[in-house]
GROMACS .gro file of C-alpha atoms in nm:
model
  372
    1UNK     CA    1   0.000   0.000   0.000
    2UNK     CA    2   0.136   0.343  -0.099
    3UNK     CA    3   0.123   0.615   0.166
    4UNK     CA    4   0.100   0.978   0.063
    5UNK     CA    5   0.192   1.273   0.279
    6UNK     CA    6  -0.084   1.526   0.339
    7UNK     CA    7   0.091   1.781   0.111
    8UNK     CA    8   0.131   1.530  -0.171
    9UNK     CA    9  -0.238   1.436  -0.157
   10UNK     CA   10  -0.341   1.803  -0.167
   11UNK     CA   11  -0.109   1.871  -0.463
   12UNK     CA   12  -0.237   1.566  -0.647
   13UNK     CA   13  -0.599   1.678  -0.596
   14UNK     CA   14  -0.519   2.034  -0.704
   15UNK     CA   15  -0.349   1.916  -1.022
   16UNK     CA   16  -0.647   1.692  -1.108
   17UNK     CA   17  -0.884   1.983  -1.049
   18UNK     CA   18  -0.681   2.204  -1.285
   19UNK     CA   19  -0.701   1.938  -1.552
   20UNK     CA   20  -1.080   1.930  -1.514
   21UNK     CA   21  -1.096   2.309  -1.545
   22UNK     CA   22  -0.875   2.300  -1.851
   23UNK     CA   23  -1.117   2.061  -2.016
   24UNK     CA   24  -1.419   2.265  -1.914
   25UNK     CA   25  -1.276   2.593  -2.040
   26UNK     CA   26  -1.092   2.547  -2.370
   27UNK     CA   27  -0.806   2.786  -2.445
   28UNK     CA   28  -0.881   3.110  -2.630
   29UNK     CA   29  -0.518   3.212  -2.685
   30UNK     CA   30  -0.579   3.318  -3.044
   31UNK     CA   31  -0.832   3.578  -2.927
   32UNK     CA   32  -0.613   3.717  -2.653
   33UNK     CA   33  -0.459   4.062  -2.689
   34UNK     CA   34  -0.268   4.238  -2.411
   35UNK     CA   35  -0.415   4.556  -2.272
   36UNK     CA   36  -0.066   4.706  -2.251
   37UNK     CA   37   0.059   4.794  -2.600
   38UNK     CA   38   0.366   5.024  -2.586
   39UNK     CA   39   0.338   5.109  -2.955
   40UNK     CA   40  -0.004   5.270  -2.901
   41UNK     CA   41   0.084   5.486  -2.601
   42UNK     CA   42   0.109   5.859  -2.658
   43UNK     CA   43   0.311   5.969  -2.357
   44UNK     CA   44   0.642   6.148  -2.410
   45UNK     CA   45   0.983   6.119  -2.250
   46UNK     CA   46   1.125   6.410  -2.055
   47UNK     CA   47   1.384   6.608  -2.248
   48UNK     CA   48   1.487   6.580  -2.615
   49UNK     CA   49   1.349   6.286  -2.811
   50UNK     CA   50   1.559   6.000  -2.945
   51UNK     CA   51   1.505   5.984  -3.321
   52UNK     CA   52   1.581   5.689  -3.548
   53UNK     CA   53   1.587   5.705  -3.926
   54UNK     CA   54   1.618   5.366  -4.096
   55UNK     CA   55   1.782   5.355  -4.438
   56UNK     CA   56   1.720   5.028  -4.619
   57UNK     CA   57   2.010   4.962  -4.853
   58UNK     CA   58   2.111   4.722  -5.128
   59UNK     CA   59   2.433   4.540  -5.045
   60UNK     CA   60   2.669   4.752  -5.251
   61UNK     CA   61   2.928   4.474  -5.278
   62UNK     CA   62   2.674   4.271  -5.474
   63UNK     CA   63   2.597   4.538  -5.733
   64UNK     CA   64   2.743   4.494  -6.085
   65UNK     CA   65   3.077   4.637  -6.197
   66UNK     CA   66   2.921   4.955  -6.331
   67UNK     CA   67   2.855   5.065  -5.972
   68UNK     CA   68   3.127   5.299  -5.846
   69UNK     CA   69   3.170   5.444  -5.499
   70UNK     CA   70   3.145   5.795  -5.645
   71UNK     CA   71   2.775   5.727  -5.706
   72UNK     CA   72   2.704   5.743  -5.331
   73UNK     CA   73   2.808   6.109  -5.299
   74UNK     CA   74   2.455   6.259  -5.335
   75UNK     CA   75   2.322   6.007  -5.081
   76UNK     CA   76   2.605   6.073  -4.836
   77UNK     CA   77   2.549   6.449  -4.860
   78UNK     CA   78   2.179   6.413  -4.782
   79UNK     CA   79   2.248   6.187  -4.485
   80UNK     CA   80   2.507   6.429  -4.347
   81UNK     CA   81   2.253   6.712  -4.375
   82UNK     CA   82   2.023   6.518  -4.141
   83UNK     CA   83   2.294   6.562  -3.873
   84UNK     CA   84   2.301   6.215  -3.714
   85UNK     CA   85   2.475   6.180  -3.380
   86UNK     CA   86   2.502   5.798  -3.397
   87UNK     CA   87   2.515   5.555  -3.689
   88UNK     CA   88   2.418   5.187  -3.656
   89UNK     CA   89   2.551   4.940  -3.912
   90UNK     CA   90   2.476   4.581  -4.012
   91UNK     CA   91   2.800   4.435  -3.879
   92UNK     CA   92   2.878   4.203  -3.592
   93UNK     CA   93   3.057   4.377  -3.308
   94UNK     CA   94   3.408   4.274  -3.219
   95UNK     CA   95   3.290   4.166  -2.874
   96UNK     CA   96   3.020   3.942  -3.021
   97UNK     CA   97   3.268   3.781  -3.259
   98UNK     CA   98   3.511   3.730  -2.971
   99UNK     CA   99   3.239   3.538  -2.787
  100UNK     CA  100   3.154   3.336  -3.097
  101UNK     CA  101   3.520   3.241  -3.147
  102UNK     CA  102   3.506   3.066  -2.811
  103UNK     CA  103   3.253   2.824  -2.962
  104UNK     CA  104   3.406   2.742  -3.304
  105UNK     CA  105   3.212   2.418  -3.351
  106UNK     CA  106   2.888   2.615  -3.332
  107UNK     CA  107   2.985   2.931  -3.520
  108UNK     CA  108   3.266   2.839  -3.760
  109UNK     CA  109   3.078   2.938  -4.077
  110UNK     CA  110   2.936   3.258  -3.926
  111UNK     CA  111   3.280   3.364  -3.799
  112UNK     CA  112   3.435   3.316  -4.142
  113UNK     CA  113   3.155   3.505  -4.318
  114UNK     CA  114   3.065   3.782  -4.075
  115UNK     CA  115   3.356   3.846  -3.837
  116UNK     CA  116   3.656   4.072  -3.896
  117UNK     CA  117   3.994   3.916  -3.812
  118UNK     CA  118   4.165   4.146  -3.557
  119UNK     CA  119   4.480   3.933  -3.516
  120UNK     CA  120   4.717   4.168  -3.704
  121UNK     CA  121   4.602   4.463  -3.495
  122UNK     CA  122   4.629   4.258  -3.175
  123UNK     CA  123   4.991   4.180  -3.261
  124UNK     CA  124   5.063   4.549  -3.322
  125UNK     CA  125   4.883   4.689  -3.018
  126UNK     CA  126   4.921   4.406  -2.769
  127UNK     CA  127   4.547   4.430  -2.702
  128UNK     CA  128   4.295   4.149  -2.736
  129UNK     CA  129   3.937   4.232  -2.838
  130UNK     CA  130   3.795   4.304  -2.487
  131UNK     CA  131   4.100   4.511  -2.389
  132UNK     CA  132   4.094   4.703  -2.716
  133UNK     CA  133   3.725   4.785  -2.675
  134UNK     CA  134   3.794   4.919  -2.327
  135UNK     CA  135   4.091   5.118  -2.458
  136UNK     CA  136   3.882   5.268  -2.738
  137UNK     CA  137   3.607   5.373  -2.494
  138UNK     CA  138   3.870   5.528  -2.266
  139UNK     CA  139   4.038   5.720  -2.547
  140UNK     CA  140   3.705   5.847  -2.682
  141UNK     CA  141   3.606   5.969  -2.336
  142UNK     CA  142   3.934   6.159  -2.303
  143UNK     CA  143   3.981   6.318  -2.645
  144UNK     CA  144   3.907   6.683  -2.698
  145UNK     CA  145   3.694   6.823  -2.981
  146UNK     CA  146   3.992   6.825  -3.219
  147UNK     CA  147   4.232   6.549  -3.111
  148UNK     CA  148   4.582   6.535  -3.253
  149UNK     CA  149   4.655   6.318  -3.558
  150UNK     CA  150   4.860   6.092  -3.331
  151UNK     CA  151   4.551   6.019  -3.120
  152UNK     CA  152   4.341   5.947  -3.428
  153UNK     CA  153   4.605   5.709  -3.566
  154UNK     CA  154   4.616   5.531  -3.230
  155UNK     CA  155   4.236   5.507  -3.225
  156UNK     CA  156   4.236   5.361  -3.576
  157UNK     CA  157   4.475   5.087  -3.466
  158UNK     CA  158   4.286   5.023  -3.141
  159UNK     CA  159   3.950   4.998  -3.322
  160UNK     CA  160   4.103   4.739  -3.559
  161UNK     CA  161   4.219   4.539  -3.256
  162UNK     CA  162   3.869   4.578  -3.108
  163UNK     CA  163   3.721   4.407  -3.415
  164UNK     CA  164   3.555   4.732  -3.528
  165UNK     CA  165   3.697   4.809  -3.875
  166UNK     CA  166   3.412   5.049  -3.955
  167UNK     CA  167   3.505   5.275  -3.665
  168UNK     CA  168   3.874   5.241  -3.754
  169UNK     CA  169   3.796   5.372  -4.103
  170UNK     CA  170   3.602   5.665  -3.952
  171UNK     CA  171   3.915   5.767  -3.762
  172UNK     CA  172   4.125   5.718  -4.076
  173UNK     CA  173   3.892   5.937  -4.285
  174UNK     CA  174   3.890   6.210  -4.022
  175UNK     CA  175   4.266   6.248  -4.067
  176UNK     CA  176   4.395   6.491  -4.331
  177UNK     CA  177   4.536   6.284  -4.617
  178UNK     CA  178   4.890   6.393  -4.531
  179UNK     CA  179   4.843   6.244  -4.182
  180UNK     CA  180   4.734   5.899  -4.302
  181UNK     CA  181   5.063   5.721  -4.250
  182UNK     CA  182   5.257   5.476  -4.035
  183UNK     CA  183   5.294   5.584  -3.673
  184UNK     CA  184   5.412   5.355  -3.394
  185UNK     CA  185   5.156   5.077  -3.345
  186UNK     CA  186   4.987   5.182  -3.671
  187UNK     CA  187   5.238   4.987  -3.875
  188UNK     CA  188   5.265   4.928  -4.250
  189UNK     CA  189   5.035   4.624  -4.241
  190UNK     CA  190   4.760   4.813  -4.059
  191UNK     CA  191   4.790   5.120  -4.283
  192UNK     CA  192   4.753   4.895  -4.588
  193UNK     CA  193   4.452   4.728  -4.425
  194UNK     CA  194   4.287   5.064  -4.356
  195UNK     CA  195   4.348   5.187  -4.711
  196UNK     CA  196   4.205   4.868  -4.860
  197UNK     CA  197   3.905   4.861  -4.626
  198UNK     CA  198   3.817   5.227  -4.677
  199UNK     CA  199   3.807   5.169  -5.054
  200UNK     CA  200   3.576   4.867  -5.041
  201UNK     CA  201   3.237   4.882  -5.211
  202UNK     CA  202   3.021   4.841  -4.903
  203UNK     CA  203   2.746   5.037  -4.733
  204UNK     CA  204   2.957   5.023  -4.415
  205UNK     CA  205   3.260   5.195  -4.568
  206UNK     CA  206   3.121   5.373  -4.876
  207UNK     CA  207   2.823   5.524  -4.692
  208UNK     CA  208   2.822   5.488  -4.311
  209UNK     CA  209   3.189   5.565  -4.250
  210UNK     CA  210   3.181   5.854  -4.497
  211UNK     CA  211   2.872   6.004  -4.331
  212UNK     CA  212   3.022   5.961  -3.984
  213UNK     CA  213   3.349   6.130  -4.081
  214UNK     CA  214   3.176   6.422  -4.255
  215UNK     CA  215   2.928   6.460  -3.966
  216UNK     CA  216   3.210   6.481  -3.712
  217UNK     CA  217   3.140   6.147  -3.542
  218UNK     CA  218   3.414   5.927  -3.399
  219UNK     CA  219   3.271   5.580  -3.446
  220UNK     CA  220   3.003   5.351  -3.587
  221UNK     CA  221   2.788   5.113  -3.383
  222UNK     CA  222   2.793   4.749  -3.496
  223UNK     CA  223   2.448   4.610  -3.413
  224UNK     CA  224   2.415   4.293  -3.620
  225UNK     CA  225   2.391   3.959  -3.440
  226UNK     CA  226   2.477   3.639  -3.624
  227UNK     CA  227   2.496   3.434  -3.304
  228UNK     CA  228   2.150   3.278  -3.334
  229UNK     CA  229   2.183   2.902  -3.285
  230UNK     CA  230   1.883   2.674  -3.322
  231UNK     CA  231   2.052   2.335  -3.333
  232UNK     CA  232   2.205   2.149  -3.623
  233UNK     CA  233   1.995   2.080  -3.930
  234UNK     CA  234   1.975   1.710  -4.004
  235UNK     CA  235   1.935   1.771  -4.376
  236UNK     CA  236   2.068   2.106  -4.499
  237UNK     CA  237   1.993   2.020  -4.860
  238UNK     CA  238   1.626   1.956  -4.782
  239UNK     CA  239   1.611   2.277  -4.580
  240UNK     CA  240   1.752   2.479  -4.870
  241UNK     CA  241   1.515   2.316  -5.118
  242UNK     CA  242   1.213   2.395  -4.897
  243UNK     CA  243   1.307   2.762  -4.861
  244UNK     CA  244   1.377   2.800  -5.233
  245UNK     CA  245   1.037   2.645  -5.308
  246UNK     CA  246   0.870   2.892  -5.072
  247UNK     CA  247   1.043   3.181  -5.247
  248UNK     CA  248   0.908   3.071  -5.585
  249UNK     CA  249   0.600   3.295  -5.586
  250UNK     CA  250   0.456   3.596  -5.772
  251UNK     CA  251   0.575   3.848  -5.512
  252UNK     CA  252   0.934   3.730  -5.552
  253UNK     CA  253   0.904   3.754  -5.931
  254UNK     CA  254   0.769   4.110  -5.897
  255UNK     CA  255   1.058   4.222  -5.676
  256UNK     CA  256   1.313   4.049  -5.898
  257UNK     CA  257   1.181   4.227  -6.206
  258UNK     CA  258   1.193   4.562  -6.025
  259UNK     CA  259   1.549   4.495  -5.908
  260UNK     CA  260   1.656   4.419  -6.267
  261UNK     CA  261   1.507   4.749  -6.384
  262UNK     CA  262   1.681   4.942  -6.108
  263UNK     CA  263   2.016   4.779  -6.183
  264UNK     CA  264   1.975   4.855  -6.553
  265UNK     CA  265   1.939   5.225  -6.469
  266UNK     CA  266   2.214   5.234  -6.209
  267UNK     CA  267   2.463   5.425  -6.424
  268UNK     CA  268   2.212   5.691  -6.525
  269UNK     CA  269   2.197   6.024  -6.337
  270UNK     CA  270   2.030   5.960  -6.005
  271UNK     CA  271   2.024   5.585  -6.064
  272UNK     CA  272   2.150   5.489  -5.720
  273UNK     CA  273   1.913   5.725  -5.541
  274UNK     CA  274   1.626   5.577  -5.744
  275UNK     CA  275   1.727   5.235  -5.612
  276UNK     CA  276   1.731   5.363  -5.254
  277UNK     CA  277   1.388   5.520  -5.299
  278UNK     CA  278   1.247   5.192  -5.426
  279UNK     CA  279   1.397   4.993  -5.137
  280UNK     CA  280   1.263   5.237  -4.876
  281UNK     CA  281   0.909   5.289  -4.998
  282UNK     CA  282   0.657   5.142  -4.750
  283UNK     CA  283   0.523   4.894  -5.006
  284UNK     CA  284   0.866   4.730  -5.038
  285UNK     CA  285   0.850   4.584  -4.686
  286UNK     CA  286   0.502   4.443  -4.749
  287UNK     CA  287   0.594   4.275  -5.076
  288UNK     CA  288   0.922   4.150  -4.927
  289UNK     CA  289   0.730   3.981  -4.646
  290UNK     CA  290   0.490   3.821  -4.894
  291UNK     CA  291   0.773   3.695  -5.111
  292UNK     CA  292   1.002   3.576  -4.833
  293UNK     CA  293   0.905   3.540  -4.468
  294UNK     CA  294   0.530   3.504  -4.505
  295UNK     CA  295   0.583   3.250  -4.782
  296UNK     CA  296   0.828   3.059  -4.561
  297UNK     CA  297   0.577   3.034  -4.277
  298UNK     CA  298   0.345   2.849  -4.516
  299UNK     CA  299   0.614   2.595  -4.610
  300UNK     CA  300   0.436   2.254  -4.600
  301UNK     CA  301   0.745   2.041  -4.525
  302UNK     CA  302   0.689   1.797  -4.234
  303UNK     CA  303   1.000   1.943  -4.066
  304UNK     CA  304   0.851   2.296  -4.085
  305UNK     CA  305   1.174   2.431  -4.230
  306UNK     CA  306   1.012   2.762  -4.317
  307UNK     CA  307   0.912   2.832  -3.958
  308UNK     CA  308   1.266   2.744  -3.849
  309UNK     CA  309   1.402   3.000  -4.096
  310UNK     CA  310   1.161   3.274  -3.986
  311UNK     CA  311   1.244   3.209  -3.620
  312UNK     CA  312   1.612   3.272  -3.701
  313UNK     CA  313   1.523   3.588  -3.894
  314UNK     CA  314   1.299   3.737  -3.626
  315UNK     CA  315   1.545   3.653  -3.348
  316UNK     CA  316   1.826   3.823  -3.537
  317UNK     CA  317   1.621   4.137  -3.598
  318UNK     CA  318   1.504   4.155  -3.237
  319UNK     CA  319   1.864   4.140  -3.118
  320UNK     CA  320   1.972   4.403  -3.370
  321UNK     CA  321   1.703   4.643  -3.253
  322UNK     CA  322   1.789   4.566  -2.890
  323UNK     CA  323   2.149   4.664  -2.963
  324UNK     CA  324   2.027   4.989  -3.117
  325UNK     CA  325   1.806   5.057  -2.815
  326UNK     CA  326   2.107   5.015  -2.591
  327UNK     CA  327   2.297   5.279  -2.787
  328UNK     CA  328   1.999   5.517  -2.764
  329UNK     CA  329   2.013   5.482  -2.388
  330UNK     CA  330   2.363   5.629  -2.373
  331UNK     CA  331   2.256   5.985  -2.453
  332UNK     CA  332   1.907   6.134  -2.447
  333UNK     CA  333   1.828   6.315  -2.770
  334UNK     CA  334   2.031   6.083  -2.995
  335UNK     CA  335   1.965   6.113  -3.369
  336UNK     CA  336   2.043   5.765  -3.494
  337UNK     CA  337   2.087   5.675  -3.859
  338UNK     CA  338   2.042   5.298  -3.896
  339UNK     CA  339   2.180   5.162  -4.224
  340UNK     CA  340   2.072   4.806  -4.290
  341UNK     CA  341   1.992   4.567  -4.573
  342UNK     CA  342   1.651   4.655  -4.715
  343UNK     CA  343   1.500   4.321  -4.609
  344UNK     CA  344   1.548   4.424  -4.245
  345UNK     CA  345   1.391   4.769  -4.269
  346UNK     CA  346   1.029   4.661  -4.215
  347UNK     CA  347   1.120   4.456  -3.908
  348UNK     CA  348   1.343   4.732  -3.771
  349UNK     CA  349   1.066   4.989  -3.788
  350UNK     CA  350   0.798   4.754  -3.655
  351UNK     CA  351   1.008   4.667  -3.350
  352UNK     CA  352   1.130   5.023  -3.294
  353UNK     CA  353   0.770   5.143  -3.299
  354UNK     CA  354   0.717   4.945  -2.979
  355UNK     CA  355   0.991   5.139  -2.798
  356UNK     CA  356   0.872   5.417  -2.570
  357UNK     CA  357   1.186   5.629  -2.611
  358UNK     CA  358   1.252   5.605  -2.986
  359UNK     CA  359   1.069   5.813  -3.245
  360UNK     CA  360   1.083   5.696  -3.606
  361UNK     CA  361   1.176   5.943  -3.878
  362UNK     CA  362   1.065   5.878  -4.237
  363UNK     CA  363   1.368   5.856  -4.467
  364UNK     CA  364   1.168   5.905  -4.789
  365UNK     CA  365   1.163   6.291  -4.788
  366UNK     CA  366   1.542   6.283  -4.767
  367UNK     CA  367   1.564   6.052  -5.070
  368UNK     CA  368   1.317   6.243  -5.285
  369UNK     CA  369   1.378   6.550  -5.497
  370UNK     CA  370   1.647   6.632  -5.750
  371UNK     CA  371   1.870   6.332  -5.833
  372UNK     CA  372   2.116   6.495  -6.072
   0.00000   0.00000   0.00000
């Protein structure tokens, strides 16, 4: 005969009673909506507002040969005129990559594809990634309005060691050309690296770093997050086939045709600005969802590969916006320019709209007007 303690009998009865209630009152989760909805509140923060303007961008490195970095000049000038005080970019931070490198079995591919190698700068400065990040923060807190070229050259080297090449290029561009040379820890290898990186066709270096330097900023903020890990896929080939099948739809065909037209006109006056206008119009985000993420959710594979893919995508975007929100918390009244691949823009703005201390600014007026 089994003996139960008084507490165990009570708990057993209570659990049985809950099961009865659950059967008597079926769940209505699909009809539930929280009363508290931050995105619908109309209260205001004390002091100057934090403003965020999201610029959806094509990946400039993937544009055809006829694209040249000189084409970005009208866009850069318009962004500078907005007077941003912080610029967020779609790059993994050095600290995130340092953490990922501690788990190579999990992140090997992501490290190779999305993480800058700071080893040459570490050898030159004697600083690993965490130490270099601390050093950069310390130097930035100490520098005056117009630091000496020696300080800027040191910051460029330290930012490279910190795994932040975008910020290193900002320091490099803020130097007069005659001051862009070897100096102590900024050795020949690092100078060559800075010159090569600054010349790359990339929205990080061709747009964000240029805007930051011209706007008088000292760094960029790397907010991407490629650390999402959802377990190993048992069949990567089947996963890829399922996602490609989901993408085979009329919305994808429509966006592909529009992209071809925009690329064809890229070398015409105002061609690049026309592309940016198309990628930032509100309808782009809707059609992109229909062609990509919404289509993936309807993937009929037994493994639900599409839902796996969308979970990765939403997690990544949530973490990116969380990183931006952290930056906004550093200084009330921040004017943040967020430059990100156009596919992210809709998610960025939807998530930012939920924040009580971040006001969205429409980028379209800035992109419209004369394109000569």
